[in-house]
CSV table of C-alpha atoms in Angstrom, one decimal:
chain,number,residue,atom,x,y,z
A,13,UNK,CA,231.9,93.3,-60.7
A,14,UNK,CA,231.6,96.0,-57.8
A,15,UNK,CA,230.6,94.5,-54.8
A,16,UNK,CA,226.6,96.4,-54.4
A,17,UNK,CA,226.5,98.9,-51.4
A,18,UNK,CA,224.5,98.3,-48.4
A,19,UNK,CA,222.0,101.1,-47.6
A,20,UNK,CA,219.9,101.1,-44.6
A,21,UNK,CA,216.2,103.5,-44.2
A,22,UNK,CA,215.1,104.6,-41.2
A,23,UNK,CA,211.8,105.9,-41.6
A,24,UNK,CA,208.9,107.2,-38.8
A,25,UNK,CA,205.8,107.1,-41.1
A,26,UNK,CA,204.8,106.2,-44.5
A,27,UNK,CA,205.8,109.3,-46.4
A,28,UNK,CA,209.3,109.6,-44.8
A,29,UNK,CA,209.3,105.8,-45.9
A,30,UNK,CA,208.6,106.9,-49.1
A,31,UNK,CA,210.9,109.7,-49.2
A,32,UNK,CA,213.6,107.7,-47.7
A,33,UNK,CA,213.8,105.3,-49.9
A,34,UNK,CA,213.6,106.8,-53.4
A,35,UNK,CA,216.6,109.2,-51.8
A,36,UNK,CA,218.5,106.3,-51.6
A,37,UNK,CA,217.6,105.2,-55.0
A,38,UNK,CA,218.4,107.9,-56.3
A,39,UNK,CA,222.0,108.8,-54.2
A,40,UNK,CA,223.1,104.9,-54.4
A,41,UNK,CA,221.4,103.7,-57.5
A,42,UNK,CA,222.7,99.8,-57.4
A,43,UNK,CA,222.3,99.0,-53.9
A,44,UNK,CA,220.7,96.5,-51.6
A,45,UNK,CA,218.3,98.1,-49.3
A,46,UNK,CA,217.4,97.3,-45.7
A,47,UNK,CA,214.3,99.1,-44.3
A,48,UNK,CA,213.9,99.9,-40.8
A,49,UNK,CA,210.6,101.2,-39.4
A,50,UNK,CA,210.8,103.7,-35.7
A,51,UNK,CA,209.2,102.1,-33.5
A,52,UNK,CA,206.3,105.6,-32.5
A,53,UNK,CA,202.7,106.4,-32.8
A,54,UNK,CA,202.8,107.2,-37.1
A,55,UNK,CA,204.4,103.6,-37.3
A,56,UNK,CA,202.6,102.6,-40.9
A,57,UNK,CA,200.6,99.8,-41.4
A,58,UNK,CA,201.2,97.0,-44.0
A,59,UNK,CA,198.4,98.7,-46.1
A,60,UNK,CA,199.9,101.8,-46.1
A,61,UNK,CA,203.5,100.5,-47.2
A,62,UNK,CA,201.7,98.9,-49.7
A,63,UNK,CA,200.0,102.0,-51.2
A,64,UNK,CA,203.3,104.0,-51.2
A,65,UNK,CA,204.8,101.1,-53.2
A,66,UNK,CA,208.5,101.1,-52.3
A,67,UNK,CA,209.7,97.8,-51.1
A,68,UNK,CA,212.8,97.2,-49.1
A,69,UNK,CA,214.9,94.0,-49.5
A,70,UNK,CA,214.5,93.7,-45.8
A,71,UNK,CA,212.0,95.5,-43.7
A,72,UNK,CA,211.5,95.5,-40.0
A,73,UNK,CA,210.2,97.4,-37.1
A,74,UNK,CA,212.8,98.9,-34.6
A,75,UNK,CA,213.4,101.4,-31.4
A,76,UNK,CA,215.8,103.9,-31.8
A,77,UNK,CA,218.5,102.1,-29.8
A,78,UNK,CA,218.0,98.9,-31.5
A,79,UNK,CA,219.1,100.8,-34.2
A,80,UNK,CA,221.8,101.8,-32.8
A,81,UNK,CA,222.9,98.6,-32.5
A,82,UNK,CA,222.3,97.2,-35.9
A,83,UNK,CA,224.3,99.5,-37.8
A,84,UNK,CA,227.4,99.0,-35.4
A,85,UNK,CA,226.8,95.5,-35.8
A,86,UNK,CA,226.8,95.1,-39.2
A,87,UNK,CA,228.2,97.4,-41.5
A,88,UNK,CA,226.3,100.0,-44.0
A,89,UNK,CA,227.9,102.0,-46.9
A,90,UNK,CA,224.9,104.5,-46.4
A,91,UNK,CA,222.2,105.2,-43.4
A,92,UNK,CA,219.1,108.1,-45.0
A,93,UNK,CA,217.5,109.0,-41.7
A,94,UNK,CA,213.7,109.8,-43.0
A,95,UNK,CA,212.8,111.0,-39.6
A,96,UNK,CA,211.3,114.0,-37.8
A,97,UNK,CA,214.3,116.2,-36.5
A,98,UNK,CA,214.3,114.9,-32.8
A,99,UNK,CA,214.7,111.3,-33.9
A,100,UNK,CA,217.2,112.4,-36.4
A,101,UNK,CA,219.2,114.3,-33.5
A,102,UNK,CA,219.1,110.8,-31.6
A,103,UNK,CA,220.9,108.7,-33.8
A,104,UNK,CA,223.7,111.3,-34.5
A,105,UNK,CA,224.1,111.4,-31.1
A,106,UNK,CA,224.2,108.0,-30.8
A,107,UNK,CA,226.3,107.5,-33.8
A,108,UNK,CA,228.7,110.2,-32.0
A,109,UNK,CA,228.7,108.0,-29.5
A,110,UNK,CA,229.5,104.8,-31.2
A,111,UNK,CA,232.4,106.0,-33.7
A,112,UNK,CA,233.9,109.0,-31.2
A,113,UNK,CA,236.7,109.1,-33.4
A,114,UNK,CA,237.4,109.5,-36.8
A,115,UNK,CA,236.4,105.4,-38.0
A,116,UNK,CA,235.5,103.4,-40.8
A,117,UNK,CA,231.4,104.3,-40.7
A,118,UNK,CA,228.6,104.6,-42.7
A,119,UNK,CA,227.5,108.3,-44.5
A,120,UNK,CA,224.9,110.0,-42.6
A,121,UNK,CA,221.8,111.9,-45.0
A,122,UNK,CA,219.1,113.2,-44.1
A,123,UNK,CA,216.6,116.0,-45.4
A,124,UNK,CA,212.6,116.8,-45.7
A,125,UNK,CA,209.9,114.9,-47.5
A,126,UNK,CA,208.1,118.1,-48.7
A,127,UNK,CA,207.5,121.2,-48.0
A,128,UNK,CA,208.8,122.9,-45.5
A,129,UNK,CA,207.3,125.9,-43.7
A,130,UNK,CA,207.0,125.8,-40.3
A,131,UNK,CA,209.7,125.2,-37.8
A,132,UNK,CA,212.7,126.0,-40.0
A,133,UNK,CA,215.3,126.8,-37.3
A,134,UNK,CA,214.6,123.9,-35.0
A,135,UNK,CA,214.6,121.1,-37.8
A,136,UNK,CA,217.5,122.2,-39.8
A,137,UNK,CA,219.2,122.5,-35.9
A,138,UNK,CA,218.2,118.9,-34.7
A,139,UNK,CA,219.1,117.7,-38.5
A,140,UNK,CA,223.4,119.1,-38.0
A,141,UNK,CA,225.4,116.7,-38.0
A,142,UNK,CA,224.6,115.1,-40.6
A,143,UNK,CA,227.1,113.9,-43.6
A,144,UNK,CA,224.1,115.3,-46.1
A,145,UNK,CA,221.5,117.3,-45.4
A,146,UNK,CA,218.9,117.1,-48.9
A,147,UNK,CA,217.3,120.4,-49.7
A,148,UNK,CA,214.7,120.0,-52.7
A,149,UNK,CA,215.2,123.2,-54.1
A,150,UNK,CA,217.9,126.1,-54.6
A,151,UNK,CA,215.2,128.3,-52.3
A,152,UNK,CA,215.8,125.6,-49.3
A,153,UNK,CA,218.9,125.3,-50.1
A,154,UNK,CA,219.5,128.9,-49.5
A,155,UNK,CA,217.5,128.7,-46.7
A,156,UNK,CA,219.1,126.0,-44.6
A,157,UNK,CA,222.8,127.7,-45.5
A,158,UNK,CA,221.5,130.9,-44.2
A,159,UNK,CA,220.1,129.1,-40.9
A,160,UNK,CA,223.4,127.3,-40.3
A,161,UNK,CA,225.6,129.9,-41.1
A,162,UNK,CA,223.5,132.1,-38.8
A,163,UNK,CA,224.3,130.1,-35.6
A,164,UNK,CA,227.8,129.6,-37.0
A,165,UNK,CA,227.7,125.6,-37.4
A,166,UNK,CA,229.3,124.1,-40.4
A,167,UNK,CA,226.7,124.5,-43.6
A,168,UNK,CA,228.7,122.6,-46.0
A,169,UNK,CA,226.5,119.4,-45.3
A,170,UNK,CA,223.5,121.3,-47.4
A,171,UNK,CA,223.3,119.9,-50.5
A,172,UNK,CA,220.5,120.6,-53.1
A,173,UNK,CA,218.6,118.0,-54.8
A,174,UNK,CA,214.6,117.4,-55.5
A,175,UNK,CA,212.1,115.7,-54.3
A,176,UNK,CA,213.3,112.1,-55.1
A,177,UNK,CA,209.4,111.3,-56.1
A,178,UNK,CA,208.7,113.9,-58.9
A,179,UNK,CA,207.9,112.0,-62.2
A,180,UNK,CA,205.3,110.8,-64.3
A,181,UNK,CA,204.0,111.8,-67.5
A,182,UNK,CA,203.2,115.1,-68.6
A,183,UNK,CA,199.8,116.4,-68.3
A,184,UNK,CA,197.3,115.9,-71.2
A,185,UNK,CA,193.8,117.4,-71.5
A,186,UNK,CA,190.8,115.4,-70.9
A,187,UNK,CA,189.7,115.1,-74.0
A,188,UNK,CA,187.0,112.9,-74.3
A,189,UNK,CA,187.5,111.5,-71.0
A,190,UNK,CA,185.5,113.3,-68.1
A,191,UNK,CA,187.2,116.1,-66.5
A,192,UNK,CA,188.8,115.0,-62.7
A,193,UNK,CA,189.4,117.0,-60.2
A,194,UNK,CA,191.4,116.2,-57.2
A,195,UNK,CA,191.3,117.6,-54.2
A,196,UNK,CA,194.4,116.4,-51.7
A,197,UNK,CA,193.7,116.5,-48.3
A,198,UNK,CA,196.1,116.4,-45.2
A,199,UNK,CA,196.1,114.8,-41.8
A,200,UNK,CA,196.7,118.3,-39.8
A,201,UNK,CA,195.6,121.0,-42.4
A,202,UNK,CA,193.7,123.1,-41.0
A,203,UNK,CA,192.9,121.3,-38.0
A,204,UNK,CA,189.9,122.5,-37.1
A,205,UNK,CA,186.4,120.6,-37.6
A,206,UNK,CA,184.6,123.4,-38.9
A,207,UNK,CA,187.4,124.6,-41.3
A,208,UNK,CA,187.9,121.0,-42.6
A,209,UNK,CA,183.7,120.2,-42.9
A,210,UNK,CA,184.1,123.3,-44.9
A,211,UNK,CA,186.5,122.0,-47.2
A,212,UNK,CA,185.0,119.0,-48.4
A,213,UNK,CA,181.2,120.6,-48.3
A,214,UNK,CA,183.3,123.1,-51.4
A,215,UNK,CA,184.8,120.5,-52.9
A,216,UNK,CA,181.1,118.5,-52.8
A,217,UNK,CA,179.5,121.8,-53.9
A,218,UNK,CA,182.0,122.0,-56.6
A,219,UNK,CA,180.6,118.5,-57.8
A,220,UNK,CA,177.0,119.4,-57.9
A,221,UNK,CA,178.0,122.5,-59.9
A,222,UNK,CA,179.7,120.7,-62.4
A,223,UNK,CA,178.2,117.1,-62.8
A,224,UNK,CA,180.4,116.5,-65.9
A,225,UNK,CA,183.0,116.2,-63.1
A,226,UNK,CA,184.7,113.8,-61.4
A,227,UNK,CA,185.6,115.1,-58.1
A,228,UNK,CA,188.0,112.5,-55.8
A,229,UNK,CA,188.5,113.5,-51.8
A,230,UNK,CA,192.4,112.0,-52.2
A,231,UNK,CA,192.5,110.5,-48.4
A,232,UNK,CA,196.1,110.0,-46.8
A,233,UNK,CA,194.8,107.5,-44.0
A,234,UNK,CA,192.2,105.5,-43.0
A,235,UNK,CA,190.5,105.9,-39.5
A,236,UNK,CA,192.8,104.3,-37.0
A,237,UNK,CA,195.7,105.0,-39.1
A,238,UNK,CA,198.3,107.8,-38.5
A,239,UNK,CA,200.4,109.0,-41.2
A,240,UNK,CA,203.7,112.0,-40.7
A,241,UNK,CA,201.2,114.9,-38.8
A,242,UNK,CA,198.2,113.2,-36.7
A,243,UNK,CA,194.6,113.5,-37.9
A,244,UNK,CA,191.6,114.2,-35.3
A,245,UNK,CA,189.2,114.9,-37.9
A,246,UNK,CA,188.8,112.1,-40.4
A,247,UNK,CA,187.4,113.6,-43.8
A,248,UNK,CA,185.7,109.9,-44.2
A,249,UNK,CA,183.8,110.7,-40.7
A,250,UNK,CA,183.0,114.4,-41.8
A,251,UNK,CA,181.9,112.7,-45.3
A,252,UNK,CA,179.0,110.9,-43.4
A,253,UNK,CA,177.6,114.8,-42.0
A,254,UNK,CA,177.7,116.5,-45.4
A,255,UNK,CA,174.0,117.7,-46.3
A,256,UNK,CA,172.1,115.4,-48.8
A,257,UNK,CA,175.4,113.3,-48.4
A,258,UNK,CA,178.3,113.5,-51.3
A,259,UNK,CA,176.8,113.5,-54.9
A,260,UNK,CA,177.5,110.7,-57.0
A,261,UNK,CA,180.4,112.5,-59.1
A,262,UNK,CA,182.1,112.9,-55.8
A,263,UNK,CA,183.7,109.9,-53.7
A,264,UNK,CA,186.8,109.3,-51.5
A,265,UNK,CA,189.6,107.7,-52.8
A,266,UNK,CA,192.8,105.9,-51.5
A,267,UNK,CA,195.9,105.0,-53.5
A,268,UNK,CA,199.2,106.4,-54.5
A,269,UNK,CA,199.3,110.2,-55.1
A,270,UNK,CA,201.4,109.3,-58.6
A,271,UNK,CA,199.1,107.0,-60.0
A,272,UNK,CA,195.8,109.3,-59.2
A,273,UNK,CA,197.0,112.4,-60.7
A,274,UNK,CA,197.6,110.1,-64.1
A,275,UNK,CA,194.3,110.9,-64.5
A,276,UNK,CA,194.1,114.4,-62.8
A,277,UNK,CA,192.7,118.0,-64.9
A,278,UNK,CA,193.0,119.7,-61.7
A,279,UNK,CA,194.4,119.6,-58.2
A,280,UNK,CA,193.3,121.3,-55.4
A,281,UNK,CA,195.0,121.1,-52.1
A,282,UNK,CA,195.8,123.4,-48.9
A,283,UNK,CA,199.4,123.3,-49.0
A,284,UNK,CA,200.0,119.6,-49.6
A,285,UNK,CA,202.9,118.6,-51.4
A,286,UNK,CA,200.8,116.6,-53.7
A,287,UNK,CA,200.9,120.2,-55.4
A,288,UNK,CA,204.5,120.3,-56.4
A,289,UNK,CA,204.0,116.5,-57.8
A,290,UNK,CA,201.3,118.1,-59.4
A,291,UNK,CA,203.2,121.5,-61.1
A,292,UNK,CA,206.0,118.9,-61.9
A,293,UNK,CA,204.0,117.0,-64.7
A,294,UNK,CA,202.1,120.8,-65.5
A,295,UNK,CA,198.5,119.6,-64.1
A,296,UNK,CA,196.7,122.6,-63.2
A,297,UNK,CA,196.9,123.4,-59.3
A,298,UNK,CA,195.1,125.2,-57.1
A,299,UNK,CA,196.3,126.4,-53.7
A,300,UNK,CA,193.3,127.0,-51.7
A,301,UNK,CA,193.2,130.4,-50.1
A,302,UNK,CA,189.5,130.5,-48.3
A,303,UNK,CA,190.2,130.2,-45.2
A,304,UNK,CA,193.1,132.8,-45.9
A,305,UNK,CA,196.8,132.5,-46.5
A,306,UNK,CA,198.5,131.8,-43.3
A,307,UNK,CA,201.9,130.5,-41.7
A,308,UNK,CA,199.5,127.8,-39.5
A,309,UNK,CA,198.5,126.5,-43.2
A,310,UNK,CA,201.5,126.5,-44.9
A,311,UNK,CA,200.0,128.2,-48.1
A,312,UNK,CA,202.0,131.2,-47.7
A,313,UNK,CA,204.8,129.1,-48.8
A,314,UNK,CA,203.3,129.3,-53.1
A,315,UNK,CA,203.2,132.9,-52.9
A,316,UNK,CA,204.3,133.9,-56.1
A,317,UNK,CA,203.6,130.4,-57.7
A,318,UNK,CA,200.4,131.3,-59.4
A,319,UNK,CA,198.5,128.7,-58.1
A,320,UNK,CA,196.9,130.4,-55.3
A,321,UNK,CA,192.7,130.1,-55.9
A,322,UNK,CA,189.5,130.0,-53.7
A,323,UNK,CA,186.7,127.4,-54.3
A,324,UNK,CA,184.5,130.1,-55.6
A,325,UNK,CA,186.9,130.6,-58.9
A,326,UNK,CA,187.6,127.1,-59.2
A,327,UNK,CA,183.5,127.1,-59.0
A,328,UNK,CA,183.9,129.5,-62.2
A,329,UNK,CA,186.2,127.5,-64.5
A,330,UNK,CA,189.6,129.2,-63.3
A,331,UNK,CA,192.4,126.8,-64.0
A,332,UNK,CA,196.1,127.6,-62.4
A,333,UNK,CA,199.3,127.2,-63.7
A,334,UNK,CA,202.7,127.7,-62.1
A,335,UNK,CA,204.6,130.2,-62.5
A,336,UNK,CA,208.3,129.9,-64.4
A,337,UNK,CA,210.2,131.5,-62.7
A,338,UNK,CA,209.1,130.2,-58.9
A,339,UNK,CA,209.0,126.6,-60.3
A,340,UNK,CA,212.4,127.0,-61.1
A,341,UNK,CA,213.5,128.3,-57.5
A,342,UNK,CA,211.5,125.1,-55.7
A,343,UNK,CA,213.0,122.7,-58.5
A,344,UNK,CA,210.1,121.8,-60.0
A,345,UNK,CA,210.1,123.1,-63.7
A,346,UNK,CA,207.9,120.5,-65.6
A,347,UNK,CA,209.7,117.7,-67.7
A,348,UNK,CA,209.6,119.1,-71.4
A,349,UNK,CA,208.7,115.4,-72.1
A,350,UNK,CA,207.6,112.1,-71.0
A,351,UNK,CA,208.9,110.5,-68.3
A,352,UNK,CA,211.5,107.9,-69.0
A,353,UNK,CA,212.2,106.3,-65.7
A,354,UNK,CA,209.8,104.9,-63.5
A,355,UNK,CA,206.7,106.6,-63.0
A,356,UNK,CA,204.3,107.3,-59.7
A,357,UNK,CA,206.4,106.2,-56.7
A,358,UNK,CA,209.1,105.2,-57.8
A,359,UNK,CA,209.8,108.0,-59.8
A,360,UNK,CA,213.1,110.4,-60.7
A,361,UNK,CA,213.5,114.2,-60.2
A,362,UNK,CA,215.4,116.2,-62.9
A,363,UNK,CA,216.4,119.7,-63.7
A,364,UNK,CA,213.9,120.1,-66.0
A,365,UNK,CA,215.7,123.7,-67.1
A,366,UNK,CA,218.9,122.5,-67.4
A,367,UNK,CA,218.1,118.8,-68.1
A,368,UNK,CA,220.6,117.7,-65.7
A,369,UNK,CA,220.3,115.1,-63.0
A,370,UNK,CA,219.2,116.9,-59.8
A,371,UNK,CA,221.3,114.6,-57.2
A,372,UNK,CA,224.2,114.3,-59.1
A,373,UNK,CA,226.1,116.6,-56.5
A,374,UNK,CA,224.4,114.4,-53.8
A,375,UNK,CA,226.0,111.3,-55.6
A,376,UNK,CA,229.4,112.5,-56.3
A,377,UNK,CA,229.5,113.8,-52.2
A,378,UNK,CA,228.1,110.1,-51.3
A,379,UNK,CA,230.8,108.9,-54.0
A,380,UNK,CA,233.8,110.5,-52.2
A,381,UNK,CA,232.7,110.3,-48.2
A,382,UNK,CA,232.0,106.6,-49.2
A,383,UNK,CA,236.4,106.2,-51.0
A,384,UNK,CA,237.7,107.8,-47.7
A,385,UNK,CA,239.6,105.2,-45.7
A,386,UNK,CA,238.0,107.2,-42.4
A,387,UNK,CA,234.9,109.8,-41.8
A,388,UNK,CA,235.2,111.9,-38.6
A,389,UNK,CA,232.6,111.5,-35.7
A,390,UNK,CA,229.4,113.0,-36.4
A,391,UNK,CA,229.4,117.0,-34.9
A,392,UNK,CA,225.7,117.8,-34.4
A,393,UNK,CA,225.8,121.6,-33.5
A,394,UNK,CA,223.6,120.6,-30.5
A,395,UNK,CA,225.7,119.4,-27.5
A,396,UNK,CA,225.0,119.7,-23.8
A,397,UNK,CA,227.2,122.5,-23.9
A,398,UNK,CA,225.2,124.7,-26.7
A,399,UNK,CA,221.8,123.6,-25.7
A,400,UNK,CA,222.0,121.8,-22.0
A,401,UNK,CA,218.4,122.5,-21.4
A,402,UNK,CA,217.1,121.0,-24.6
A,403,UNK,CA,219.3,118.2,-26.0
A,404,UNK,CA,219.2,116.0,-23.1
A,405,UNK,CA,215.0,115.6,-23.3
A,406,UNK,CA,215.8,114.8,-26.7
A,407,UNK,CA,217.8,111.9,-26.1
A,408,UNK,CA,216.0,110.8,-23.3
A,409,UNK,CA,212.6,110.4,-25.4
A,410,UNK,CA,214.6,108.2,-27.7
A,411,UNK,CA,215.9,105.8,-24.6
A,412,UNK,CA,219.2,107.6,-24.6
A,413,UNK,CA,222.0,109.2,-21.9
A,414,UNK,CA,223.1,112.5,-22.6
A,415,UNK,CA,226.0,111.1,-24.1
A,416,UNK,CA,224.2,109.3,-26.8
A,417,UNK,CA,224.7,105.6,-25.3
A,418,UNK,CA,221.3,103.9,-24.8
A,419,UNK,CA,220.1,103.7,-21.2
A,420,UNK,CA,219.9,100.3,-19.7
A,421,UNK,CA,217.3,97.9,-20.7
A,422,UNK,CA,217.1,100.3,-24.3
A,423,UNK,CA,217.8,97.6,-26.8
A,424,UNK,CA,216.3,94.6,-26.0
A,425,UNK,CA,218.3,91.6,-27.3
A,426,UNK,CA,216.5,89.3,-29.3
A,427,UNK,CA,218.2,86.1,-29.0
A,428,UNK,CA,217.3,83.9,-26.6
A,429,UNK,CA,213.2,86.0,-26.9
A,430,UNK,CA,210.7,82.5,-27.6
A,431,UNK,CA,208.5,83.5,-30.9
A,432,UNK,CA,205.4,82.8,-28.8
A,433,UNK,CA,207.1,86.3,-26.5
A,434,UNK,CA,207.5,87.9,-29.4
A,435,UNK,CA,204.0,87.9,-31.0
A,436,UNK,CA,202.7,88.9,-28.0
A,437,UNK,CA,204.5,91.9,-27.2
A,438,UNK,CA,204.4,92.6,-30.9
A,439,UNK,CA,200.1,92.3,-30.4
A,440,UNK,CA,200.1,94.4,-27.2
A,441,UNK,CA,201.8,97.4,-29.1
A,442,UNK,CA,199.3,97.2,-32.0
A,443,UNK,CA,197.0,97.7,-29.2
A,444,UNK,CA,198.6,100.3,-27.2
A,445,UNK,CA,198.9,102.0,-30.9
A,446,UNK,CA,195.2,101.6,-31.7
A,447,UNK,CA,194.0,103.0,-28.0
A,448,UNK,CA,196.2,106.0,-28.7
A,449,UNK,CA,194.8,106.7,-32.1
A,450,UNK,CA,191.1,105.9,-30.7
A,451,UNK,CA,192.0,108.2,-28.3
A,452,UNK,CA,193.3,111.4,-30.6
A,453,UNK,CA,190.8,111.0,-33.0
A,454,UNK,CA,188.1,109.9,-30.9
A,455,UNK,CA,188.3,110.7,-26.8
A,456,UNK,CA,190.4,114.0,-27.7
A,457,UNK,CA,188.1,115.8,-29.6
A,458,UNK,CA,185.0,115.3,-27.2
A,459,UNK,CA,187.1,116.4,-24.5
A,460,UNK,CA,188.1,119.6,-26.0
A,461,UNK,CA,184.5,120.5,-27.6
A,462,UNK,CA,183.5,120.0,-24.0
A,463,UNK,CA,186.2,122.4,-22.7
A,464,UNK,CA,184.9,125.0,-24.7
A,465,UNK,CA,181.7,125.0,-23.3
């Protein structure tokens, strides 16, 4: 019997947890998985691991450098770094630094959890280097190619695939069920008070218009906790200034995205990428469009989907549904039928056009990087010879020398650290994490409202 590959996740915030490991599900499907958790201000909480539902045979907290040290300490078949693109850049650097020569080393993946609209050039550019670099759809893949190709770096890295959590059952009407309607907020979208208040008065208005309804305010967070984009204006704070308050067909809600669109007629949404979830299982979808379409929103990405609505038609009865032939470009076609893997988190991506298996490209690269005796050192395109003036900051907010070798003091050891040490520092971070938060969601916006004055 094959002896089962050792895969280790390196993930910033709950999502790229989530993302992170399904990927490897998906590229290494008999494996045994060891989670690591970036030490940084979106660090998740247990309640949040819990609500994505992924769990890792081993899961612990780390700094970039202890990293580092772990996977040239013990040896991993694969490493899926499920991190924003400067900590991605860090550990190839510091993976350049550990094998400079061609070696016996793990593969290097990495990719985007969702959607990705904003900031194309500079996280595909900190992302090089790379083994794999996941696109979810032909249209990213095309993208990232052009981006690389553009700056001359070596593109073949791109490979496409989906979004590893796209699954669940197909959508079914109502019936005699009452009608839900979800509307999916994010952390940072928009990002004003007065646009977000807005929002959820809508979606609250939409609820007194039709009290047949069930309207959910899907929540990513609670206060205090900080998810992949920081949140200064809590829905559940703005929920407490609505007008008359919510009705009673309208709450907030908490859980994972797959299991509450089991019961969803309707999702509404910004730009999240709840949406493509949603077009995936052929759930109507709205793509919000009153506070206009807009690069800062991220909405201009489903132009051409067919999804894009205001409040005021949703208000109406309008229902949206994808459009063909741009669901077949992101790589989200709906499943002709039922879902026979695992559903909600945990579930699979397919073609649903060709049937095929989405990563099976991914797999067979993994497959043969994985049968070479040697892989060459990792060849970010950044170097201190391309970008001198950039990379070095880079490395230095991750505890790292220009070279990629951790600065002294970086990785602490812990042998020889008492337990009673431990706790304590471990306690004094949670506090220094819950000061910052208090602080952006709190402090921050006071400070800024007074500014404006």
């Amino acid at each position: 019997m094959p002896e089962r590959k050792r895969v280790a996740v390196l993930a910033d915030s709950d999502t790229r947890w989530k993302w992170g490991a399904l990927t490897a599900r998906r590229l290494v499907p008999d494996h045994q998985l060891t989670g690591f958790l970036l030490r940084g201000r979106a660090t998740p909480t247990a309640r949040q691991l819990g609500e994505v539902g992924v769990r890792a045979d081993r899961l612990s907290e780390v700094t970039c450098a202890e990293f580092l040290a772990e996977i040239e300490r013990e040896r991993y078949d694969v490493v899926v770094l499920a991190l924003v693109g400067g900590a991605v850049q860090a550990v190839l650097h510091g993976a350049r630094a550990l094998w400079p020569a061609p070696a016996r080393r793990p593969v290097l993946v990495t990719g985007y959890v969702g959607v990705v609209y904003e900031k194309l050039a500079d996280g595909l550019l900190l992302r090089h280097g790379a083994d794999l670099v996941l696109a979810n759809s032909r249209h990213d893949a095309q993208r990232f190619r052009a981006v690389y190709e553009g700056v001359g770096a070596d593109a073949a890295a791109v490979t496409e695939t989906a979004l590893p959590f796209l699954g669940g059952a197909p959508y079914e009407p109502a019936g005699s069920r009452a009608h839900t309607v979800v509307f999916a907020v994010q952390p940072s979208v928009p990002d004003s008070r007065a646009d977000r208040a807005y929002l959820l008065e809508r979606a609250a208005g939409h609820a007194r218009k039709h009290p047949d309804r069930e309207v959910l305010i899907k929540l990513r967070s609670k206060p205090g906790e900080h998810t992949t984009h920081l949140e200064e204006q809590p829905y559940q704070r703005l929920a407490e200034k609505v007008p008359g308050g919510l009705p009673p067909n309208c709450r907030l809600v908490y859980g994972n995205m797959g299991e509450v669109l089991d019961g969803t007629d309707l999702l509404v949404t910004v730009s999240s990428t709840a949406a493509l979830e949603s077009l995936h299982r052929s759930i109507p979808t709205a793509i919000l469009t009153d506070l206009g379409i807009r690069e800062a929103l991220g909405n201009h990405h489903f132009l051409g989907s067919g999804c894009l609505a205001s409040w005021d038609q949703l208000d109406s009865g309008l229902l949206p549904t994808g459009d063909p032939v741009w669901l077949a470009a992101q790589g989200v076609l709906p499943a002709p039928g039922p879902d026979l893997g695992t559903g909600g988190a945990t579930g699979g991506a397919t073609d649903a056009a060709a049937g095929a298996d989405a990563y099976a490209v991914a797999r067979a690269k993994v497959a043969g990087l994985l049968a070479a005796t040697r892989l060459p050192s990792p060849a970010p395109y950044y170097t201190r010879t391309t970008a001198p003036g950039y990379l070095p900051g880079i490395l230095a907010r991750h505890h790292l020398a220009p070279d990629g070798t951790p600065l002294p003091g970086a990785a602490r050891p812990a042998a020889g650290e008492s337990r009673l040490r431990r706790r304590l520092r471990g306690h004094l971070r949670e506090a220094a994490r819950g000061a910052y938060r208090h602080g952006v969601q709190r402090v921050a916006p006071v400070i800024r409202r007074l500014g404006e004055l």
